[in-house]
Short mmCIF file of C-alpha atoms in Angstrom, two decimals:
data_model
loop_
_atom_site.label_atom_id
_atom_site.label_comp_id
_atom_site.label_asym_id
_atom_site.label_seq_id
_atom_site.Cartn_x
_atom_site.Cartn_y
_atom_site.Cartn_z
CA UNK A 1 -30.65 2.42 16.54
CA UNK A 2 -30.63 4.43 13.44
CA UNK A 3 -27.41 3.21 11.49
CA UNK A 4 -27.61 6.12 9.08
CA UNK A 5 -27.24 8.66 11.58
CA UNK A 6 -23.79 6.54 13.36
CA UNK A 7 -22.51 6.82 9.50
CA UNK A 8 -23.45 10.62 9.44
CA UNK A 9 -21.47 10.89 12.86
CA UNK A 10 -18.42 9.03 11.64
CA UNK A 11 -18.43 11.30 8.47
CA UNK A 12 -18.54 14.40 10.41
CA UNK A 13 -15.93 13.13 13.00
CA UNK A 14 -13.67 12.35 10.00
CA UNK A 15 -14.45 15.36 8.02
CA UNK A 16 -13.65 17.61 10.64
CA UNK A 17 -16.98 20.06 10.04
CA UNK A 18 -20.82 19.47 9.64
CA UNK A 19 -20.75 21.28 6.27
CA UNK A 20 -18.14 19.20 4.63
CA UNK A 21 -20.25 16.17 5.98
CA UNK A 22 -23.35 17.73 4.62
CA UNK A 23 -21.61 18.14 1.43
CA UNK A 24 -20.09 15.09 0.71
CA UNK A 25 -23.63 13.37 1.58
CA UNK A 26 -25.42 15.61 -0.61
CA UNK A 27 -27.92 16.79 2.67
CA UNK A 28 -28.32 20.03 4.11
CA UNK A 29 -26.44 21.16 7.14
CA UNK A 30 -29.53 21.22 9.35
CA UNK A 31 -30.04 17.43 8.33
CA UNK A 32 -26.64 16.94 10.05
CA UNK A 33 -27.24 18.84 13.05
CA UNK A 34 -30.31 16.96 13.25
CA UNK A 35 -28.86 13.07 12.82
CA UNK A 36 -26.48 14.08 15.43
CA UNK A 37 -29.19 15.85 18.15
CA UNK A 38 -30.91 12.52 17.80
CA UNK A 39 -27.73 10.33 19.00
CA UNK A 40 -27.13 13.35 21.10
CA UNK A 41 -30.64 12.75 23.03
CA UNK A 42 -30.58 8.96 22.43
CA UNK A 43 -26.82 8.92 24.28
CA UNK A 44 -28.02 11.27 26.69
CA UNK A 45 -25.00 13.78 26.23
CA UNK A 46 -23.33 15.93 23.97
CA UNK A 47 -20.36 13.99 21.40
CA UNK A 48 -19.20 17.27 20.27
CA UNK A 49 -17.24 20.36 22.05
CA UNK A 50 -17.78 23.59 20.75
CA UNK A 51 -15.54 26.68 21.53
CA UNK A 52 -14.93 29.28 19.51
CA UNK A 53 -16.15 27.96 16.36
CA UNK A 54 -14.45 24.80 16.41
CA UNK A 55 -16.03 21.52 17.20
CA UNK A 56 -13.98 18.64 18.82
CA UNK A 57 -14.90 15.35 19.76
CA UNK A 58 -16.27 15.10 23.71
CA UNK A 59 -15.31 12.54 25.73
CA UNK A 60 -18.29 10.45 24.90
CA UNK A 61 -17.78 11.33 21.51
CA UNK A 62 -14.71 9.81 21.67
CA UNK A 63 -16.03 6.35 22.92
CA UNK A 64 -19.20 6.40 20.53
CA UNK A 65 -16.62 6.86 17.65
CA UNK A 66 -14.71 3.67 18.39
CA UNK A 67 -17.92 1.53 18.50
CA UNK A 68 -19.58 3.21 15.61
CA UNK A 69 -17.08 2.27 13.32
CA UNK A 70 -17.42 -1.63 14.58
CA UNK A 71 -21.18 -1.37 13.86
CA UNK A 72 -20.96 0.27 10.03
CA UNK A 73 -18.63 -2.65 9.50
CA UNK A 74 -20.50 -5.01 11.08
CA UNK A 75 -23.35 -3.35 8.94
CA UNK A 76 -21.85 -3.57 5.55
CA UNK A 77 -20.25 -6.72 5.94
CA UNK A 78 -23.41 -8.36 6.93
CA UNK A 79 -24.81 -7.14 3.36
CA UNK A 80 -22.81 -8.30 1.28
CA UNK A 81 -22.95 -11.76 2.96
CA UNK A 82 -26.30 -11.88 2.53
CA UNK A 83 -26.16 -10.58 -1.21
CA UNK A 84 -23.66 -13.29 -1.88
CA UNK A 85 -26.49 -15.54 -0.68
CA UNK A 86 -28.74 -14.10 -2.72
CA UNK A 87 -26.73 -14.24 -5.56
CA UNK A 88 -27.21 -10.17 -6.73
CA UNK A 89 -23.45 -9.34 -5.11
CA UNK A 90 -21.38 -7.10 -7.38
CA UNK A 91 -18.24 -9.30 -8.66
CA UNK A 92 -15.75 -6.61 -7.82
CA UNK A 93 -12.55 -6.22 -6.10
CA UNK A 94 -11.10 -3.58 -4.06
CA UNK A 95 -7.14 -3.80 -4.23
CA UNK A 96 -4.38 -1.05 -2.78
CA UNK A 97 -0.82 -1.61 -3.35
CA UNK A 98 2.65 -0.12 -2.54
CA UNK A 99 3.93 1.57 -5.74
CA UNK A 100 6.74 -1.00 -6.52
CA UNK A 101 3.90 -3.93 -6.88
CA UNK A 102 0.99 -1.40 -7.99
CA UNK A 103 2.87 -0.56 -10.82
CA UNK A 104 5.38 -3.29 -11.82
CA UNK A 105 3.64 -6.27 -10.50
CA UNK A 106 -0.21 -6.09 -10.36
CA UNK A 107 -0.74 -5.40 -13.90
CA UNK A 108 0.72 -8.55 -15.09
CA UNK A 109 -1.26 -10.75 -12.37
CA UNK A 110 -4.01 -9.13 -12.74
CA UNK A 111 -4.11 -10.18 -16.30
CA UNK A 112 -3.25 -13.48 -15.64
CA UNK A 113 -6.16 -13.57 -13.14
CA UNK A 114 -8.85 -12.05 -15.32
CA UNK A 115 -8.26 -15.25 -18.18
CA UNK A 116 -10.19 -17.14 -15.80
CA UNK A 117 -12.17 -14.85 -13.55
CA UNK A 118 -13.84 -12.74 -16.76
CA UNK A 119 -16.64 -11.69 -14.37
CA UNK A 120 -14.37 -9.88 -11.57
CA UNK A 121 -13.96 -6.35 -11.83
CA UNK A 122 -11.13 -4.43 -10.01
CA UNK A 123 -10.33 -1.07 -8.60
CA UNK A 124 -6.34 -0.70 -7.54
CA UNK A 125 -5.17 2.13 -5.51
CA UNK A 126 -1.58 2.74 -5.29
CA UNK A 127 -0.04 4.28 -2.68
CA UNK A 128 2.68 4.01 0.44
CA UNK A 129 2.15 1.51 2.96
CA UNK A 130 1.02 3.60 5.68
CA UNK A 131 -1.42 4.92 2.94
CA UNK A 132 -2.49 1.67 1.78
CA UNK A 133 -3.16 0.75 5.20
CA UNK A 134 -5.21 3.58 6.10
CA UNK A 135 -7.43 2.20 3.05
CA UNK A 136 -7.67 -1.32 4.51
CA UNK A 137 -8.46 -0.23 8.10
CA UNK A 138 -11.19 2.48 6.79
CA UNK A 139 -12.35 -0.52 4.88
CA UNK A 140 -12.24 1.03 1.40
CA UNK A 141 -10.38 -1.89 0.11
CA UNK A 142 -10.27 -5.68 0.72
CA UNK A 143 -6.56 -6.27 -0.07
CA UNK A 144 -3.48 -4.51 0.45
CA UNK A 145 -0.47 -5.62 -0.83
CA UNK A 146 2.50 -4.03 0.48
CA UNK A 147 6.53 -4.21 0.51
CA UNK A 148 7.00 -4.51 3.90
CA UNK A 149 5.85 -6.82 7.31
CA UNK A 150 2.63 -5.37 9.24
CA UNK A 151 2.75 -6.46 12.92
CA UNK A 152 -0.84 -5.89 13.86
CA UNK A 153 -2.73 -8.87 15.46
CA UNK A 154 -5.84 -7.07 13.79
CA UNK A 155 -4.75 -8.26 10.16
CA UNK A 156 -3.91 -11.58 8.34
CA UNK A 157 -0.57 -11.36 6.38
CA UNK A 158 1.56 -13.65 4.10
CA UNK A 159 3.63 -13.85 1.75
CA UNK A 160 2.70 -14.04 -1.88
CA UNK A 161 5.36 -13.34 -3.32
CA UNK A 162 9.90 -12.59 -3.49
CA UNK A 163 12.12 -10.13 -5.16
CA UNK A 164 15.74 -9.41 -4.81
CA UNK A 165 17.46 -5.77 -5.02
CA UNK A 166 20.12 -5.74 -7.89
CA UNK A 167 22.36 -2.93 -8.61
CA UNK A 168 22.26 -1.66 -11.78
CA UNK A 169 24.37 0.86 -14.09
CA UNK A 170 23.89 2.43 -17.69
CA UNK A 171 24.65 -0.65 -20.35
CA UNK A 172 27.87 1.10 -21.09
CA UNK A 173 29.16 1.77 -17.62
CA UNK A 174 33.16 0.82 -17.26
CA UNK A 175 31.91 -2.26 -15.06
CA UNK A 176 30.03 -3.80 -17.99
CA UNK A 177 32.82 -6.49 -18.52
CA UNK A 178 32.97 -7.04 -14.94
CA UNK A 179 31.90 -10.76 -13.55
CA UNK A 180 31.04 -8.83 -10.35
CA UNK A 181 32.91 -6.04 -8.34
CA UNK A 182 33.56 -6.13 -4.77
CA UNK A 183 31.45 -4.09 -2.32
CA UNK A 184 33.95 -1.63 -1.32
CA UNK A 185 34.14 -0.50 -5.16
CA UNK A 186 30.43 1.09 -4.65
CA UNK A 187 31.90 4.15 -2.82
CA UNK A 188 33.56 4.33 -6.56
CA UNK A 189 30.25 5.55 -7.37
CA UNK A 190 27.71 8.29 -7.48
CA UNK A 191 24.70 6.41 -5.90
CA UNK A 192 21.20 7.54 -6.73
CA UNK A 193 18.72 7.33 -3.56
CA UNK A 194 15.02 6.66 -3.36
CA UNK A 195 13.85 9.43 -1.02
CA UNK A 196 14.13 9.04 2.47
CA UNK A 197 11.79 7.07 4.28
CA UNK A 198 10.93 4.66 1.53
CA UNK A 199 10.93 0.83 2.15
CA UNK A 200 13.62 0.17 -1.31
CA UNK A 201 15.88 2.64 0.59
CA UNK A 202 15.80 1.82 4.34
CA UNK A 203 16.63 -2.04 3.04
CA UNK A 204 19.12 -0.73 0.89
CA UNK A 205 20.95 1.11 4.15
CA UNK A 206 20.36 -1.55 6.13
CA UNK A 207 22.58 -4.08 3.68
CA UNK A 208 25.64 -1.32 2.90
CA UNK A 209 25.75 -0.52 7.05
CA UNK A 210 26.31 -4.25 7.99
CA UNK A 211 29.11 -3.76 5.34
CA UNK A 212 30.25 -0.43 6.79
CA UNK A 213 29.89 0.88 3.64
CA UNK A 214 26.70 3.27 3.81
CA UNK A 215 28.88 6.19 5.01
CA UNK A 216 31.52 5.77 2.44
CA UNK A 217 29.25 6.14 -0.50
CA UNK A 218 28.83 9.10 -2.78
CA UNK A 219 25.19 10.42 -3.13
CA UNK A 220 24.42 11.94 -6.21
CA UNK A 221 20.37 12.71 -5.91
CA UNK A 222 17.60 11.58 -4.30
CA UNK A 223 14.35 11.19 -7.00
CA UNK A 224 10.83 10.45 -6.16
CA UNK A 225 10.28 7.88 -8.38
CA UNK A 226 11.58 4.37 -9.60
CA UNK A 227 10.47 5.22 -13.03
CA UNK A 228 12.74 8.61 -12.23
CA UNK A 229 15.84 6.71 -10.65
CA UNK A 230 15.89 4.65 -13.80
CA UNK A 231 15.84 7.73 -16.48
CA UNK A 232 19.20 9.08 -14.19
CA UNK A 233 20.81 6.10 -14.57
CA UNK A 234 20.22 5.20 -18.37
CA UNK A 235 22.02 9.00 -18.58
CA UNK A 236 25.07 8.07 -16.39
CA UNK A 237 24.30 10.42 -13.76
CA UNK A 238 25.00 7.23 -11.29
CA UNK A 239 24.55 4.05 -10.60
CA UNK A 240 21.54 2.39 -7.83
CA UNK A 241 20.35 -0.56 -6.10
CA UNK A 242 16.72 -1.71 -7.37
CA UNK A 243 13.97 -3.78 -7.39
CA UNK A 244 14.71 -6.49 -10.03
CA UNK A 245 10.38 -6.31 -10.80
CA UNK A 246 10.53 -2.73 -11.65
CA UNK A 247 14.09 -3.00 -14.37
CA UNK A 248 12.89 -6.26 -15.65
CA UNK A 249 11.55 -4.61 -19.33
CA UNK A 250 15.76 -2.19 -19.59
CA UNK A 251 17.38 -5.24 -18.39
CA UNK A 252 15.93 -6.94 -21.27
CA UNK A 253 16.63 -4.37 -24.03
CA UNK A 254 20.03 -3.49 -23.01
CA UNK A 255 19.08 -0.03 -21.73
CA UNK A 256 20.09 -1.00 -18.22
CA UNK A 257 23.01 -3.27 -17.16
CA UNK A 258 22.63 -5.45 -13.89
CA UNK A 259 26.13 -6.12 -12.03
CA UNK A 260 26.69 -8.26 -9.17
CA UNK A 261 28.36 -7.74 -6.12
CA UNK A 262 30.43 -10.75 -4.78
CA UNK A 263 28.66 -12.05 -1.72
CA UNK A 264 25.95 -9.38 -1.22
CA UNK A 265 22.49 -9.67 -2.07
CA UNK A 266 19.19 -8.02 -0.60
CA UNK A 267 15.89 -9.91 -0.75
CA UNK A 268 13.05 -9.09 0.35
CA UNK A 269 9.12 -10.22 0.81
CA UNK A 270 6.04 -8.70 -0.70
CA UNK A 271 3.27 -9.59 1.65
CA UNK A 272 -0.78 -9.84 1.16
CA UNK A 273 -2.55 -8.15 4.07
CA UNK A 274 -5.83 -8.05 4.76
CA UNK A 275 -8.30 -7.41 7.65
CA UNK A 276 -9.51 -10.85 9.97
CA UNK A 277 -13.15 -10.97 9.08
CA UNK A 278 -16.16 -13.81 9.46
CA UNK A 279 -17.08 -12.95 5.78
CA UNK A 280 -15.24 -12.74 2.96
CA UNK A 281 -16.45 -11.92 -0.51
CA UNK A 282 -15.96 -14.77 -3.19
CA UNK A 283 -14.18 -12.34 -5.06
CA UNK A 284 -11.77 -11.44 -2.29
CA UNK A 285 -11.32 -15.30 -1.46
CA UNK A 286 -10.40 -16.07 -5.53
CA UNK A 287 -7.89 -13.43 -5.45
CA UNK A 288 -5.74 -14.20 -2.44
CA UNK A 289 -5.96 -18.18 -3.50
CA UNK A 290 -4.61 -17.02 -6.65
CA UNK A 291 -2.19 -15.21 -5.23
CA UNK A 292 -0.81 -17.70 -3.13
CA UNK A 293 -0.64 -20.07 -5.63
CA UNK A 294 2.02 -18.12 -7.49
CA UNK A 295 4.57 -18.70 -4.53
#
């Protein structure tokens, strides 16, 4: 079986079109149609629908598809195994993490990391979870590290890692002589909300509804961004509840003030995911052992 034209398939299926397949494999469009009239005659049946100018997966498209993608992995993975044999494997590694670690996090381990791997290389993508995960399962990256528990018998995860949501004011907010304040003080408060859907928000809800508290509070805006939340606090347009990774650097120049709330804390687990495989690059195998050890 011709393993370049099950990759050309996959592309097209993912694509959506033969031309944007052709392009992105820098071919000509009739070098598509041809790759897939040979697994077309090999299969003995057509894997594409075609009505009215649009081409859909058939049936047996749809089953090819599924087993394709097993054998380009299979493919690639045996490859590299054997270059690690060889010796001639690239010393890189393909990370994706969930913004919080991506951009607060990683940087720091990754230096720590490189001090005694000089030879590894990395490439980080940084992204949601579901994002991030669409990387891992498409194979585009060997570890995902993410904010938030995958249930998916498919994938290997644990924890590498701990960090606690703390809510935090401007350093001159009326609190700031305050021991702590008592939860039912927050709906005192403008509160400033990670958009909806986000993993720092849903935990967030989660704590101030056990305390029957979430629809009590105040919202003043909902912001895109950590980096963004912080800026809106620092100009007393409201308070929030954070990451502690991600204030760590205002907490520590007094731009930001951290106030606790008598007997309510959030914690939460960051979590190394990765795909169950017979082969694993050296690389890959370095990197999670170093993470793990940091627990």
């Amino acid at each position: 079986m011709n393993i370049a034209s099950l990759r050309m398939f996959c592309r097209v299926v993912d694509e959506g079109s033969m031309s944007k397949a052709a392009r992105l494999s820098f071919v000509s469009q009739p070098a598509v149609t041809k790759q897939i009239r040979q697994l077309e005659n090999r299969y003995g049946t057509l894997l594409f629908d075609r009505m009215d100018g649009k081409m859909t997966l058939s049936k047996a498209g749809e089953v090819l598809y599924s087993y394709a993608k097993d054998i380009i992995e299979a493919d690639n993975t045996s490859f590299q195994a054997i270059q690690e044999i060889l010796g001639e494997h690239e010393h890189k590694i393909q990370v994706g993490a969930s913004p919080t670690i991506g951009e607060y996090l990683l940087p720091g381990m990754l230096g720590a990391f490189k001090k005694h791997h000089q030879e590894m290389n990395f490439r980080l993508w940084v992204g949601n979870t579901p994002y991030i995960l669409s990387k891992l399962e498409e194979n585009e990256i060997d570890i995902a590290l993410v904010e938030s528990g995958v249930k998916d018998p498919n994938y290997k995860v644990q924890k590498f890692a701990e960090d606690d949501l703390i809510l935090v004011t401007s350093h001159h907010h009326r609190w700031k002589g305050k021991e702590f304040i008592e939860v039912d003080e927050l709906k005192e408060e403008k509160i400033i909300w990670r958009e909806k859907n986000s993993g720092t928000r849903e935990l967030v809800e989660l704590a101030l509804r056990e305390y029957m508290m979430l629809e009590q509070m105040d919202y003043a805006m909902e912001l895109g961004s950590i980096q963004s939340i912080k800026s809106a606090v620092e100009a007393e347009l409201g308070i929030s509840i954070l990451p502690r990774i991600t204030v760590l650097k205002e907490l520590k120049y007094n731009i930001l003030r951290e106030v606790k709330i008598k007997d309510f804390s959030i914690k939460r687990a960051l979590w190394i995911v990765q795909k169950k495989r017979r082969f694993k690059k050296s690389a890959e195998i370095y990197f999670e052992q170093f993470l793990q050890s940091r627990i």
